[in-house]
Coordinates of N, CA and C in Angstrom, one line a residue:
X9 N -5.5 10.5 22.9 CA -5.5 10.5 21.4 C -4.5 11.5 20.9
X10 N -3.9 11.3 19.7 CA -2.6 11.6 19.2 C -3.3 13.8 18.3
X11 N -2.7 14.2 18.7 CA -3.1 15.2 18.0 C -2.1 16.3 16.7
X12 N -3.3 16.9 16.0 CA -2.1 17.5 15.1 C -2.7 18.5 14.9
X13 N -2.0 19.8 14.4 CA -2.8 21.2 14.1 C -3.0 21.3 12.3
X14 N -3.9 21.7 12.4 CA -3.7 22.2 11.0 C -4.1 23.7 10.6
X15 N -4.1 24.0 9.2 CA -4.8 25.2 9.3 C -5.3 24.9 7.8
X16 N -6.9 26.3 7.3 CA -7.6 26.5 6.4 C -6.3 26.4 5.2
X17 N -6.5 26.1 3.6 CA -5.5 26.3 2.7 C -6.3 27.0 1.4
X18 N -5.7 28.1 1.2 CA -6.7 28.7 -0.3 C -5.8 28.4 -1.2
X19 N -4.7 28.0 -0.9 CA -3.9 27.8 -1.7 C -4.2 26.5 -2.5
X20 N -4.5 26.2 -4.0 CA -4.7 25.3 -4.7 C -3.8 24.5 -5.8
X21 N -4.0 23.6 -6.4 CA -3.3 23.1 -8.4 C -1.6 23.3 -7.5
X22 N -1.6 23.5 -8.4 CA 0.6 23.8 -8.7 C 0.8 24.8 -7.9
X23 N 0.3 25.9 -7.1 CA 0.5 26.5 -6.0 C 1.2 25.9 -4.8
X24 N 0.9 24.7 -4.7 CA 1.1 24.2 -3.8 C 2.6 23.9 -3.6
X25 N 3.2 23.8 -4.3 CA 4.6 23.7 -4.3 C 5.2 24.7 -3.6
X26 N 4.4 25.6 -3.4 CA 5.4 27.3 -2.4 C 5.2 26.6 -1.1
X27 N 3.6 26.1 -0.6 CA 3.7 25.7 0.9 C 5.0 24.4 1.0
X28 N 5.3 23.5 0.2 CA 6.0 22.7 0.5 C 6.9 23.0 0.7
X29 N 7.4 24.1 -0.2 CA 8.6 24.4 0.4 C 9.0 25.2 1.6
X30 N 7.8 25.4 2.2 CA 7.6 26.1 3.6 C 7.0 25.2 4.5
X31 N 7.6 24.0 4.2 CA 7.4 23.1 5.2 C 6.2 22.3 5.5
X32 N 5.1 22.4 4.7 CA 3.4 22.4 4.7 C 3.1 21.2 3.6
X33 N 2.5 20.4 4.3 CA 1.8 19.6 3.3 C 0.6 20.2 3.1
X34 N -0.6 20.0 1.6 CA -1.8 20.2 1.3 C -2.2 18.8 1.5
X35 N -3.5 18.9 1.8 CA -4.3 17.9 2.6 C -6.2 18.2 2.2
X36 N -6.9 17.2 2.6 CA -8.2 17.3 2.5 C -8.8 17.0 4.0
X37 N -9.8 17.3 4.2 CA -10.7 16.8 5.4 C -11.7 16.4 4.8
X38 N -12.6 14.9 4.5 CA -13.7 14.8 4.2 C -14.7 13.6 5.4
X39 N -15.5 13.7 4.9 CA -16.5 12.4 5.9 C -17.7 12.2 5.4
X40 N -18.7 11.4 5.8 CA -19.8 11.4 5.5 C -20.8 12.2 5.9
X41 N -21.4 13.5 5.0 CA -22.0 14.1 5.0 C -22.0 15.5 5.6
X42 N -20.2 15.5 5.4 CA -19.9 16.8 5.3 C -19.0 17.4 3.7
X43 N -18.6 18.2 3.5 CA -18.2 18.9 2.5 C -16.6 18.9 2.6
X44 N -16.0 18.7 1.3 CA -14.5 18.2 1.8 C -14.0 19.9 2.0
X45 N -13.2 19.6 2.2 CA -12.1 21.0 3.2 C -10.7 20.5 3.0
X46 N -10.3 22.1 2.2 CA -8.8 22.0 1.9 C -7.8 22.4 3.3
X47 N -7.1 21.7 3.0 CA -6.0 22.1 4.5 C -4.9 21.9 4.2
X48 N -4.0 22.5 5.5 CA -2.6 22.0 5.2 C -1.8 21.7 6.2
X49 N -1.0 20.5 6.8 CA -0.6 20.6 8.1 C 1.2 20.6 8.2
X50 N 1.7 21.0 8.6 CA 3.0 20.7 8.9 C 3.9 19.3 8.8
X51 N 4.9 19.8 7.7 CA 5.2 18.1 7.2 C 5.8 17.0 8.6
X52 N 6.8 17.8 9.4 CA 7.4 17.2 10.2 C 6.5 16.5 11.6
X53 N 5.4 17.4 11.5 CA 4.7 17.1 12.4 C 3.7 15.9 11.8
X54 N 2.9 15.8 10.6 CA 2.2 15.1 10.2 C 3.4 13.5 10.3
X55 N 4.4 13.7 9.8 CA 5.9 12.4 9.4 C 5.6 11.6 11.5
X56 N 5.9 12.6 12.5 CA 5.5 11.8 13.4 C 4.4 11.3 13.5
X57 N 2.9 12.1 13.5 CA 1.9 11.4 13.5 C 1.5 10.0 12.9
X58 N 1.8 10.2 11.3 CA 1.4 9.0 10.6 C 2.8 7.6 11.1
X59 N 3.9 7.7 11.7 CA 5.1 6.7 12.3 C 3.8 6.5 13.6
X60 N 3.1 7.0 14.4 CA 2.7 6.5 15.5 C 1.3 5.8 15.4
X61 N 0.4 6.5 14.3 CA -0.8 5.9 14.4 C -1.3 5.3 13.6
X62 N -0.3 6.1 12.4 CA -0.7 4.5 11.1 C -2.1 4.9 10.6
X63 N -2.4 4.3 9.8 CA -3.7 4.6 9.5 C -5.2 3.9 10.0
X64 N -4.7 3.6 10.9 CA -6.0 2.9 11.9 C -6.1 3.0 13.3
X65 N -5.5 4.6 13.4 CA -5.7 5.1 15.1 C -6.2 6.4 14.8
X66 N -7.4 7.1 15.8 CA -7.6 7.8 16.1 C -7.0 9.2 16.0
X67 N -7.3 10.0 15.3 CA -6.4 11.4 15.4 C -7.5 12.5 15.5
X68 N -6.9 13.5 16.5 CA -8.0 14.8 16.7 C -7.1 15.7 16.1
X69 N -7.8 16.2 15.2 CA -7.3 17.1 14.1 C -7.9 18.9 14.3
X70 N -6.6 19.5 14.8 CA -7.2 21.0 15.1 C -6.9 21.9 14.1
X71 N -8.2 22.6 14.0 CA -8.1 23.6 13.0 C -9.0 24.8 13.7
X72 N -8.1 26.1 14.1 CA -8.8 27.0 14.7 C -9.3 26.7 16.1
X73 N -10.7 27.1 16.2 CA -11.1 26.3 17.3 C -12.6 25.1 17.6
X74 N -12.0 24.5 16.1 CA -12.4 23.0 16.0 C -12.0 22.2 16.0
X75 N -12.3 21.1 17.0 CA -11.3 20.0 16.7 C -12.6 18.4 16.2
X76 N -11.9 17.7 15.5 CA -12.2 16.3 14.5 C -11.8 15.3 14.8
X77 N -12.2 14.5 15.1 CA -11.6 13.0 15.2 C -11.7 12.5 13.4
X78 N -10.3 12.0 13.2 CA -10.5 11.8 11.9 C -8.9 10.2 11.9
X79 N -9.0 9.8 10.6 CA -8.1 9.0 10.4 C -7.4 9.3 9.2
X80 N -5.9 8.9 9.1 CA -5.2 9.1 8.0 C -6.1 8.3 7.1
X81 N -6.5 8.7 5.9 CA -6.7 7.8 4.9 C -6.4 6.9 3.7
X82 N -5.6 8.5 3.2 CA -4.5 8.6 2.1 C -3.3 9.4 2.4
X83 N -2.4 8.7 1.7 CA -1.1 9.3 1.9 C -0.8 9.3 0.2
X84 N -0.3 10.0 -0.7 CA 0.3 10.4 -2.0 C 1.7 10.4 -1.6
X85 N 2.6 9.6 -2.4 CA 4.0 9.9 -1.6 C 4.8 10.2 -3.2
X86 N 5.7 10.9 -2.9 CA 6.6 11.1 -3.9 C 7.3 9.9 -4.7
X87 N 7.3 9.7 -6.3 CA 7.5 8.5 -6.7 C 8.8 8.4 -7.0
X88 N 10.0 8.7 -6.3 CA 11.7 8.6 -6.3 C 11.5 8.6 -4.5
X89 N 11.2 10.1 -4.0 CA 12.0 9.8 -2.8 C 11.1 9.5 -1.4
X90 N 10.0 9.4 -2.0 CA 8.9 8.2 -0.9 C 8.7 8.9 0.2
X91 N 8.2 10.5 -0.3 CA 8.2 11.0 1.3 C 6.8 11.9 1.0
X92 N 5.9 12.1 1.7 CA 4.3 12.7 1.7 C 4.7 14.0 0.7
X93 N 3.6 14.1 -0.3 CA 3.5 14.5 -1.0 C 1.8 15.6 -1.2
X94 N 0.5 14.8 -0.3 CA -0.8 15.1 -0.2 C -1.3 14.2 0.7
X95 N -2.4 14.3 1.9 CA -2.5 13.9 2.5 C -4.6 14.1 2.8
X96 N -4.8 12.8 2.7 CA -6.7 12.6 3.3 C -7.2 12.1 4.0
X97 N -7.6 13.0 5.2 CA -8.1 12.5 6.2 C -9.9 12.7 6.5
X98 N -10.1 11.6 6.7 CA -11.4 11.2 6.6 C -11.9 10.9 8.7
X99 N -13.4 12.2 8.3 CA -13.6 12.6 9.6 C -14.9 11.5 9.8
X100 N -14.4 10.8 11.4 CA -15.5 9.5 11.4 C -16.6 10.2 12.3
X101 N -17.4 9.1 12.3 CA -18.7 9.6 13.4 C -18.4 8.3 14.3
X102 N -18.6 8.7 15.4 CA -18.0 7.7 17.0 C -19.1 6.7 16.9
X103 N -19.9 6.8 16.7 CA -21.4 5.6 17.1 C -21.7 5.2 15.3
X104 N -20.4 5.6 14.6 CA -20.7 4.0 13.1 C -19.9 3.6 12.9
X105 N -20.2 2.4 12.7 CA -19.1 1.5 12.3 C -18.5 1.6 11.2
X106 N -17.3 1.5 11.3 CA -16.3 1.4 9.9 C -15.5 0.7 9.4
X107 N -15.0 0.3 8.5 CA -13.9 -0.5 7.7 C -12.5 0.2 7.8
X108 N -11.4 -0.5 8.4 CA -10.2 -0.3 8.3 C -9.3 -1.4 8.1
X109 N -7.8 -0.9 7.3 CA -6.9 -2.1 7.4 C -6.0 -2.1 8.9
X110 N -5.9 -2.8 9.4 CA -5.0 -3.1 10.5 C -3.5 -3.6 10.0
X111 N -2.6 -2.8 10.6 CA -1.0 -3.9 10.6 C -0.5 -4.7 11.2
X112 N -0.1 -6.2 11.0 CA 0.5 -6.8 11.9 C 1.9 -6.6 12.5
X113 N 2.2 -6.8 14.0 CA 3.3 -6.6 14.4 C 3.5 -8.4 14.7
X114 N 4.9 -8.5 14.0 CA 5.3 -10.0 14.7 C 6.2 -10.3 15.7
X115 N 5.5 -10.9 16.3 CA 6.5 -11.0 17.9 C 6.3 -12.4 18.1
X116 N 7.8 -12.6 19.3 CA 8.4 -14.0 19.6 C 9.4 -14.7 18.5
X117 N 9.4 -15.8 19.0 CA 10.9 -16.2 17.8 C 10.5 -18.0 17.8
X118 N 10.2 -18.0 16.9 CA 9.6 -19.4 16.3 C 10.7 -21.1 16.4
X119 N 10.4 -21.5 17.4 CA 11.1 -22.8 17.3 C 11.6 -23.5 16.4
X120 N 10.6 -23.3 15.0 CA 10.8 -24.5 14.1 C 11.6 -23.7 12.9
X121 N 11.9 -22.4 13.6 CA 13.3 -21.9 12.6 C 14.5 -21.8 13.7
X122 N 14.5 -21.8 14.6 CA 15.6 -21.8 16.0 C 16.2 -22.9 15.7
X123 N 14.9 -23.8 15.6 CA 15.7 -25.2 16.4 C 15.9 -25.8 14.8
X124 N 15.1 -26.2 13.9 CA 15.2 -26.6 13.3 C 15.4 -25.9 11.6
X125 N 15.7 -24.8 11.5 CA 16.8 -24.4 10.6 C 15.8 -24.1 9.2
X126 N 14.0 -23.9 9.6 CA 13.0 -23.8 9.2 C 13.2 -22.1 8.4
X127 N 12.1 -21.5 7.6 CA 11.9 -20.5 6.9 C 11.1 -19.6 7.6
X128 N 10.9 -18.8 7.8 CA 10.0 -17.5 8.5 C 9.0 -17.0 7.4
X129 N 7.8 -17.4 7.0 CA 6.9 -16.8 5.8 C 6.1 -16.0 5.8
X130 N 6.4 -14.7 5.6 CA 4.7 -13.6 6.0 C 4.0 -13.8 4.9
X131 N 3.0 -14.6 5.1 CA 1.9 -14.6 3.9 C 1.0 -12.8 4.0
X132 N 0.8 -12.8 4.9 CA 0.1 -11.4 5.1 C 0.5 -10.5 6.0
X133 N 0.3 -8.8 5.8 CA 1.2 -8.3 6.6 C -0.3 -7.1 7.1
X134 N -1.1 -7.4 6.6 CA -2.5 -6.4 7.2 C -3.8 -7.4 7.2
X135 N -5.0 -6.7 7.7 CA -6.1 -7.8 7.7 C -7.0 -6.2 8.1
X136 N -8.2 -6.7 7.0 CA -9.4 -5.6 7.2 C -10.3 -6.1 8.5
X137 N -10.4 -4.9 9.3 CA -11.1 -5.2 10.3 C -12.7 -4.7 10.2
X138 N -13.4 -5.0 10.9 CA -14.5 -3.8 11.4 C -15.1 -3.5 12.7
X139 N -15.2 -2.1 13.2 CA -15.2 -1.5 14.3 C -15.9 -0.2 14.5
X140 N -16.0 0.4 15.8 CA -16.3 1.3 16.2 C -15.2 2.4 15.8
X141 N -14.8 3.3 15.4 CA -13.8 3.9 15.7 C -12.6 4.0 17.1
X142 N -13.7 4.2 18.0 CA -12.6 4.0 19.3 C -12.3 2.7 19.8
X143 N -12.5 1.8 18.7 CA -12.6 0.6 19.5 C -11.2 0.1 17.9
X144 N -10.9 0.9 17.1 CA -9.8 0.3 16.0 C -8.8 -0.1 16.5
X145 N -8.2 -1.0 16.8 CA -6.7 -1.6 17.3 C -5.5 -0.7 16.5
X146 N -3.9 -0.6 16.9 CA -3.3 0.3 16.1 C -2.6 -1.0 15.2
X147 N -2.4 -1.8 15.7 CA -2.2 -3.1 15.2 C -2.1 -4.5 16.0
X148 N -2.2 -5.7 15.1 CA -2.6 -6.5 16.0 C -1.6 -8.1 15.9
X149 N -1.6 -8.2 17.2 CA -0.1 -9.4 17.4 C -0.1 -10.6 16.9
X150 N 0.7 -10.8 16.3 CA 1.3 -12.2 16.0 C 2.1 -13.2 16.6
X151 N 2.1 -14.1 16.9 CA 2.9 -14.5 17.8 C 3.6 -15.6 17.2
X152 N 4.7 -15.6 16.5 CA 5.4 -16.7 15.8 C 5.9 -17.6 16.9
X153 N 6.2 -18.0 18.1 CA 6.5 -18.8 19.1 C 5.1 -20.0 18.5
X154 N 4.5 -19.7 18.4 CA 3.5 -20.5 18.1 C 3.6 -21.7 16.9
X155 N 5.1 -21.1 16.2 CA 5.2 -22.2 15.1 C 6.4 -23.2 15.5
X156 N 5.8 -24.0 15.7 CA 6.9 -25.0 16.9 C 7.7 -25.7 16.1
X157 N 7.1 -26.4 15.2 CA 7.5 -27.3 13.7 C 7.0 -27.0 12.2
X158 N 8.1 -27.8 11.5 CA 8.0 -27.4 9.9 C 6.9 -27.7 9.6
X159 N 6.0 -26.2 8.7 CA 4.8 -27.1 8.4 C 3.9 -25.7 9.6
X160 N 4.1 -25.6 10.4 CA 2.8 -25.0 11.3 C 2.8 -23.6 10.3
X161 N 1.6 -23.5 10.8 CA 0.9 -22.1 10.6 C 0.2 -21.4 11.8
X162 N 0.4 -20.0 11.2 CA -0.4 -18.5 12.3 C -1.3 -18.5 10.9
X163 N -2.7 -18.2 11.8 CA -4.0 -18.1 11.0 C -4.7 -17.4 11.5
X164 N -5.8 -16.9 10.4 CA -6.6 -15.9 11.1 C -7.4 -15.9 11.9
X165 N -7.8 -17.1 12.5 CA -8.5 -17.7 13.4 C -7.6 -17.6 14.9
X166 N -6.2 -17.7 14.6 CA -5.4 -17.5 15.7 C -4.9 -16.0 16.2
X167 N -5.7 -14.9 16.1 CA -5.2 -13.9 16.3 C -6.9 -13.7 17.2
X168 N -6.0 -12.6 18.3 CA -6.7 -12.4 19.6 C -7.5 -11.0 19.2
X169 N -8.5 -10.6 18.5 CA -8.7 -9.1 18.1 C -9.4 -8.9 19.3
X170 N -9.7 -7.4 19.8 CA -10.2 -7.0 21.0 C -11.1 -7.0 20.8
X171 N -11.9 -6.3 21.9 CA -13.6 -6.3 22.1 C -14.2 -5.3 20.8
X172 N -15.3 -5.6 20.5 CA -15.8 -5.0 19.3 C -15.3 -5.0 18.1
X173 N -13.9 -5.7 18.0 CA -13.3 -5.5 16.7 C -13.6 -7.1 15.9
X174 N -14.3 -6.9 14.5 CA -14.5 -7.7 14.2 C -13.5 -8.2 12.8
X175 N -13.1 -9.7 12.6 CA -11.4 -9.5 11.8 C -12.6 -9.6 10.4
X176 N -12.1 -9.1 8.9 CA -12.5 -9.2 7.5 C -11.8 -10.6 6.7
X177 N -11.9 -11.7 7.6 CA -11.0 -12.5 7.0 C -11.2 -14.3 6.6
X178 N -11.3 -15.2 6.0 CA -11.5 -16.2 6.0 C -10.7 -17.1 7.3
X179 N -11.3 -17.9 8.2 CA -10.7 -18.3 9.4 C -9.2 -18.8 9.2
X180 N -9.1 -19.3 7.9 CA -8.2 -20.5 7.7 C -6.9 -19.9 7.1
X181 N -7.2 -18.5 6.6 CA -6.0 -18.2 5.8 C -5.0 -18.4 6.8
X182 N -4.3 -18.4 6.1 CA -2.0 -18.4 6.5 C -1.6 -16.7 6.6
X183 N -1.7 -16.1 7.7 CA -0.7 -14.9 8.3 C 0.5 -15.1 8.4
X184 N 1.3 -16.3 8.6 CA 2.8 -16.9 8.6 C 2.9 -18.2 8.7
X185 N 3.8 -18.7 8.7 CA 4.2 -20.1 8.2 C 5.6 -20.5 8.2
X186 N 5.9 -22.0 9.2 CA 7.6 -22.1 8.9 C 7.3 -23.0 8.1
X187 N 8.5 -22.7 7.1 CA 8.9 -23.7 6.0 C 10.2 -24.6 5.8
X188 N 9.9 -25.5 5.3 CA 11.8 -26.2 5.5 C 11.9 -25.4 4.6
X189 N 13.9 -25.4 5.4 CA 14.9 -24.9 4.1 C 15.4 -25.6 3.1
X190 N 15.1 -24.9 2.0 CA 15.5 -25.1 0.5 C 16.9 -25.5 0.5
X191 N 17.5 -26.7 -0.2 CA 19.1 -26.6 -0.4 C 19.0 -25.6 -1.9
X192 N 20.4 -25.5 -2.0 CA 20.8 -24.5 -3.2 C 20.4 -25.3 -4.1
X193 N 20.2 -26.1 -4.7 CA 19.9 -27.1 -6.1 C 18.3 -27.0 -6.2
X194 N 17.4 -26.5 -5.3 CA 16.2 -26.7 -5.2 C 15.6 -25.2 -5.6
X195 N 16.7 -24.1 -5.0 CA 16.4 -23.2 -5.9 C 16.8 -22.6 -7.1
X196 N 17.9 -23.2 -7.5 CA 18.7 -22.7 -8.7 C 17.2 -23.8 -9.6
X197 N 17.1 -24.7 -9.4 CA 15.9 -25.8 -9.9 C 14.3 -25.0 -10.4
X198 N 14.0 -23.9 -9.7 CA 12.9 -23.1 -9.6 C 13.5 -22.4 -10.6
X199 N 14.1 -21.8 -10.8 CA 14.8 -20.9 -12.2 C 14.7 -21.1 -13.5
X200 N 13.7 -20.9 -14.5 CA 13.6 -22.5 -15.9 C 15.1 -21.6 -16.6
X201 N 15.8 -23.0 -17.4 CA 17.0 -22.7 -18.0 C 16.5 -21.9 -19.3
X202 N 17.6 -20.8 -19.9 CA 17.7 -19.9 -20.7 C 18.0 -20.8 -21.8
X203 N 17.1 -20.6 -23.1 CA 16.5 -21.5 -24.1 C 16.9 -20.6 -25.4
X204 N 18.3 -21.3 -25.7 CA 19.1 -20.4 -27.3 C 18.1 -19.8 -28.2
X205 N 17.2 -20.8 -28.2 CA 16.4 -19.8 -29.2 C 15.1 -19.4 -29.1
X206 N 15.1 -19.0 -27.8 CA 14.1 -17.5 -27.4 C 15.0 -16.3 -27.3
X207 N 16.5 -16.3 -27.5 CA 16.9 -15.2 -27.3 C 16.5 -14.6 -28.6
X208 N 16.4 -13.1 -28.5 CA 16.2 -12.6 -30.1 C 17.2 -12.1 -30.6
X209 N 17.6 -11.8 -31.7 CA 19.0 -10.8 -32.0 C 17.9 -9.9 -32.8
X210 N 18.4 -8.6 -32.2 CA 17.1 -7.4 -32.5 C 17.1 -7.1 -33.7
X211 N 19.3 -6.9 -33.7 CA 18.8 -6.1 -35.7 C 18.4 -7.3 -37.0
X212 N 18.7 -8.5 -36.2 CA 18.1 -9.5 -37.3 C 16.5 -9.2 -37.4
X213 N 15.9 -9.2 -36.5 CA 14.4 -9.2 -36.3 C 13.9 -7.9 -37.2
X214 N 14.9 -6.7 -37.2 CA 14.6 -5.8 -37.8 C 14.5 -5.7 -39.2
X215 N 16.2 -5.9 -39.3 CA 16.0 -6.3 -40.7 C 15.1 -7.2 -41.8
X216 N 14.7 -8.2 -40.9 CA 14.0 -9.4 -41.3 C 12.6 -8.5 -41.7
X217 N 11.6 -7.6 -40.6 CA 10.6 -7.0 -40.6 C 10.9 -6.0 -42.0
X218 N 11.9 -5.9 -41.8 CA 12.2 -4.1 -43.4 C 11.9 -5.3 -44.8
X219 N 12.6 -6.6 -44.9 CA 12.4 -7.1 -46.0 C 11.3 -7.4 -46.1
X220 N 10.6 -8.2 -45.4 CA 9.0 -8.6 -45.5 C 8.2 -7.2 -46.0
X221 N 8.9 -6.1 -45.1 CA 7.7 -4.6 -45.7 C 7.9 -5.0 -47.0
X222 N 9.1 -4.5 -47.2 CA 9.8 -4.2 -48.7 C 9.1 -5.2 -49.7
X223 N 8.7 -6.5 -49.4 CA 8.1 -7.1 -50.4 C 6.6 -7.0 -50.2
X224 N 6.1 -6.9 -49.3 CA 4.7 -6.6 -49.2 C 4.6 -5.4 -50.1
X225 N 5.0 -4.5 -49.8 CA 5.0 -3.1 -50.5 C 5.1 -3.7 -52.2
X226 N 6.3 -4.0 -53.0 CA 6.6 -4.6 -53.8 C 5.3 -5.1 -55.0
X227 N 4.8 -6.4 -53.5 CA 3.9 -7.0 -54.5 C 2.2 -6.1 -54.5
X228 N 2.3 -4.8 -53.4 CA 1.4 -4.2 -53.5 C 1.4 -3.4 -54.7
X229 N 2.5 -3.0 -55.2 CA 2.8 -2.0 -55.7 C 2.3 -2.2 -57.4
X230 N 3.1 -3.5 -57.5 CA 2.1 -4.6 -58.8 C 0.7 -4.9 -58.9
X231 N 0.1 -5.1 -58.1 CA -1.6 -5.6 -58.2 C -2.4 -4.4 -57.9
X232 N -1.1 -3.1 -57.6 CA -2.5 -1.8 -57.6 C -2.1 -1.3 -59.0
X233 N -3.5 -0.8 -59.4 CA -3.4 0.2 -60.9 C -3.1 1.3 -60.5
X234 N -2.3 2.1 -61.6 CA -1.5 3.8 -61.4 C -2.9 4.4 -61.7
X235 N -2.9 5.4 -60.3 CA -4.0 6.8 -60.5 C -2.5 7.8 -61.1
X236 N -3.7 8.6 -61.6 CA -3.0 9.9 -62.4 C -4.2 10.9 -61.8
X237 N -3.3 12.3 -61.3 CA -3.8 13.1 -60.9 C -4.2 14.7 -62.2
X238 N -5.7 14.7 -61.3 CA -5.8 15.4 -62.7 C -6.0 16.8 -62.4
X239 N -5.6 17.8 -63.0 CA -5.3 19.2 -62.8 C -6.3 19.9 -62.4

């Protein structure tokens, strides 16, 4: 099992910006039917963990001299440069079952775009499972060799999940699909043509909106009686 250290964090709010820049992400530990707990673990070290286990593998989480099996839950990522920002890890119990998303990995190389000049389609790129915790896959295979001709489908019915792992999914859905290739006319055709007069010209619309006030106001100004203010 993949491990990572952490430590206790009193550090809280907008504080938090000192550990980051000392290299520390702020983090939670919570689970069922314990009390959440602030933490903080090491960015470079958390950046490999979550590249290897993703959010549906096992992680023993040390703090002092306790350790947790827990899973990434949440990740907060920075909204420009897309890199961890806060981090929730939710501590499981071994003997209950739980809900997780799994990722697909696609492997092999599909005949009916080799041979025949077909489209590669990921309809879906995760699928909710349910499991034991030790029993959560880190992700689960797809095998596009399986799409021989235009027209076939990978379905959820066609994926091998292991022992205890049960898939969250309707049998029939589409995981991938080859498609014939579009000529250029078919998709310039998908495009609807730009229609002269949907375009707007803004300061006419402006203008146009100031005269309408202006007479609104106008004929308001006639049909209301003058108040006079009295001392």
């Amino acid at each position: 099992m993949l491990q990572i250290s952490a430590e206790k964090r009193q550090v809280t709010g907008k504080k938090v910006k000192e550990l980051r820049k000392k290299g520390f992400l702020p983090a939670v530990v919570y689970g069922k039917g314990i009390e959440t707990e602030p933490i903080s673990v090491k960015e470079n070290e958390f950046a490999k963990i979550w590249r290897a286990a993703g959010e549906s593998s096992l992680i023993e989480l040390r703090a002092g001299d306790s350790a947790r099996n827990v899973l990434i839950h949440e990740v907060a990522l920075h909204p420009t440069e897309d890199t961890p920002l806060h981090v929730d890890f939710y501590q499981v119990k071994m003997d209950e079952l739980l809900y997780a998303k799994v990722p697909f990995s696609f492997e092999g190389e599909s005949p009916a775009v080799k041979n025949f000049g077909g489209v590669l389609v990921k309809v879906m790129y995760e699928v909710e499972v349910e499991a034991l915790p030790a029993d959560l896959p880190h992700e689960l295979t797809v095998d596009i060799s399986r799409l021989e001709k235009i027209g076939d489908k990978f379905e959820i019915k066609d994926l091998r999940a292991p022992s205890g792992v049960k898939i969250i999914a309707e049998a029939g859905e589409a995981i991938a699909l080859a498609e014939a290739p579009r000529s250029e006319e078919e998709i310039v055709g998908e495009t609807p043509p730009i229609s002269l007069e949907s375009i707007e010209v803004v300061g006419k619309k402006k203008a146009e909106e100031g005269e309408e006030g202006a007479k609104g106001d106008e004929a308001a100004s006639e049909g209301k009686p003058s108040e006079s203010k009295q001392a």
